[in-house]
Amino acid sequence: MKKFFFARLLQAAVVAIVVGALCFVLMRVLPGDAAMRIAAGRYGPDARIAEAAEKVRLELGLDRPIAVQFIDWLGSLARFDLGHSLVTGRAVAHELQVQLGASVWLAAAALLLSLLIGPIVGLFGGLKPGGVADRVGLMGAVTFRAIPPFVMGLILMLVFSRQLGWLPPAGFGSPREILLPALTLALGLAAMSSRVTRNAVAAVARAPYFAFARYKGLSEPVVVRRHGLRNAAIPVVSYLGLQAIYLIEGVVVVESLFAYPGIGHALVHAIVERDIPMVQGTALMMGLMFVAIGAAVDLVTLWLDPRMRRTA
Amino acid sequence: MRKLKTLFLTLALGGSLSVSSAYAETLKVAGPWEITGIEPAQTGYVFSRLQVAETLVTTDKQGGLVPGLAENWSVSDDGLAWTFTLRANAVFHDGTPVTAETAAASLKRALAGVGVLSQAPIAEIASDGSAVRIRLTKPFSALPAYLVHFSTIILAPSSFDGAGKITRIVGSGPYKVKSLMPPARLELEGSGNWWGGKPGIEEVSYLAVGQGETRALMAESGEADLVFSMLPVSVDRLKADPKLDVWIATIPRTRILKVNAASPFFDQVEERQAISAAIDRIGITKVILRNPDLAATQLFPPAMKGWNVSSVQPLERNVEKAKELLAAAGWMPGSDGILEKDGKRFSVTMLTYSSWPELPPIATALQAQLRQFGIDVRVSVGNSSEIPARHKDGTLEMGLISRLYSIVPDPVGTLLQDYGPGGSDWGSTGWDNKEMQDIVEKFAATSDANIRVPLQTRAVEILQQELPSIPVTWSELAIVSSKRITGVEVDPLEVNYGLSSIRWAE
């Protein structure tokens, strides 16, 4: 176990340095004048951007050599200081707390909703491959996967906000406002996870130990609970880990459609506006979260599958 | 699993109940502007429009200058010394009085930063008793109009930390900030000590919603009482909704083709006139903006009194004339139909940006229209800073931009920048016209209407003839309000949305 955590910590440190360096280099090889971009981001497209850019250049010391700027950043990072956003002027740590925090809530809500739909549909489909539940599930999965999230979002808004007047089409801060964006994401996620579950369950259902459990006279629910769920869960948990990463990365389209202040939206703005500390801070935190999610998935898998504990 | 679901639904419903009761008496406003930081030069307009902070001078609904925090103002005979006398009864939200010292301090900060004030010929800002005195280096009649700009909002000293960095907005308007969650949400409450009385609705919440379609749905579902900046495509549908009122105002913003008059493609006036005659403004406004009245027959829209001149020949599509003008400028069709002159093809890049969602579709419409005349246009949609950057290094060929003429309520402020020597980010490129520069200088120095009007007319004539920027369409602002509220007024200059005079309908 100690070895496991040590390996993960090492991984996190490597991720931090590699991500930081990559962001630094990439942001500087992008075409366009950073001071101009920052000025446009700050003062909007009606301002005298060229003039504002000169003040920005002086204020931020963008003329300093790149190596000096990078060492500066590493030094601050060692003191756990992510710096200040070049556009909003607030501390990056604070911006991340708000926007990454919002994204984590949205991701959690979406994942939870998709868990209520996907694996359950998949379980019934997988127990009788080719049956009615399987075919209906497949049709639903194909449909929901094929509809782009912004169309799905609009459909849900039209139904739940405009026609029924139950839920607000935009906003954040209360469970009422998170439901529609979370459901938009959850339907797409459930489409995939239901198929992964279905295949995992079908594989388990074909396995000799599953047949044996039936032969020895166990009732169907007991067979599924004792011999089905845990075995089928392993690929599903790994897949959910991937989905969680996809969600936290920020689902830009859904965030901007529902005016939800998440990290995907913030990151796109930060890149367009060349807000380097913000991009670095975000990429860093995301990198670390991916390591954490990876570790969590491994731990759960280890718990689910005792064979791996023996080899590990 | 079932337990989980029950728990979730309970949470969701419980949350929704408590939220709806807490917000029952709140005026809910939605608009497209995100609150990126609180520096006045960046987002002062949010606080000015929502009446949190005030400027010395403000505007009425016709665009005329009226007293804000300054009760009155005057200028010395030589036009160099301005005196703005403050209201005696104005108080900041922290309870301290609005004094001439605090006002002068805010203005000095604005002068040193990025914003319009640095473009006025200001020598010194000082306080004197209850008055702010501004000394100029040369006469400049538009100064009061500059003090309407949101970067000059007057803030209490408690808004700043020891290093002079702004940490919160403590203004003097009818509403004070209750909570601010950048970039999307701002909640306000009545300040209780505004010089203009008590606002009709005490609580206001503002939500930044970037997508136009989502804003329309906010209005339709009753989740917002007042929604700004509707897309043209949603306006008809919203007008048909019996629960909503739709307000439309022409705003002093024109979408123009900024052309580089120093490039071989646009250096002759015939070439610029040909482009103007080749484009179908009615078609663009009908299809993309859904209102053919917005076709820009001259630079300034009719709502800009004095700047819209009825005697000039309107800019219209004229296929024959466009072809003649191009031929007169020496452009002849090549083997592939694209015009050529001295072996050079008429092939240009049109830069535009997506800060305004209508610009890219207008750009592609212009591309198709110009292609019919043998002009090959590549449309490039980028960041808004691309155009000033390419203006600066001289490589700009053509840009489709949206230019606001009421950055200060006197358009001369914009004209001074745009058509001065060397042009500017959003004005002319490679076009130097001495007569125009003289007119604008003279106009800026005087406030005598007898001198101003003929200068104004001549300036418009020159722009119409020379076309350093080719007007394409004018703009309008569509606002939707719920029938739950009354007292909504549209401010075409977008200085102040007058929320304090809105009331719940009986």
Short mmCIF file of C-alpha atoms in Angstrom, two decimals, chain A residues 110-123 144 183 186-187 190-191 193-194, chain B residues 1:
data_model
loop_
_atom_site.label_atom_id
_atom_site.label_comp_id
_atom_site.label_asym_id
_atom_site.label_seq_id
_atom_site.Cartn_x
_atom_site.Cartn_y
_atom_site.Cartn_z
CA ALA A 110 -24.03 14.35 -13.86
CA LEU A 111 -22.16 11.20 -12.91
CA LEU A 112 -24.67 10.41 -10.18
CA LEU A 113 -27.61 10.88 -12.54
CA SER A 114 -25.92 8.78 -15.21
CA LEU A 115 -25.32 6.04 -12.61
CA LEU A 116 -29.05 5.99 -11.93
CA ILE A 117 -29.69 5.35 -15.61
CA GLY A 118 -26.77 3.73 -17.46
CA PRO A 119 -25.63 0.74 -15.38
CA ILE A 120 -29.19 -0.27 -14.56
CA VAL A 121 -30.30 -0.26 -18.18
CA GLY A 122 -27.07 -2.09 -19.04
CA LEU A 123 -27.59 -4.73 -16.38
CA PHE A 144 -28.87 9.87 -26.83
CA LEU A 183 -29.20 15.76 -16.98
CA ALA A 186 -25.91 12.40 -17.80
CA LEU A 187 -27.99 11.22 -20.76
CA ALA A 190 -25.50 6.92 -19.57
CA ALA A 191 -25.74 6.06 -23.27
CA SER A 193 -21.98 3.42 -19.69
CA SER A 194 -25.13 1.38 -20.30
CA MET B 1 -30.31 2.92 -5.24
#
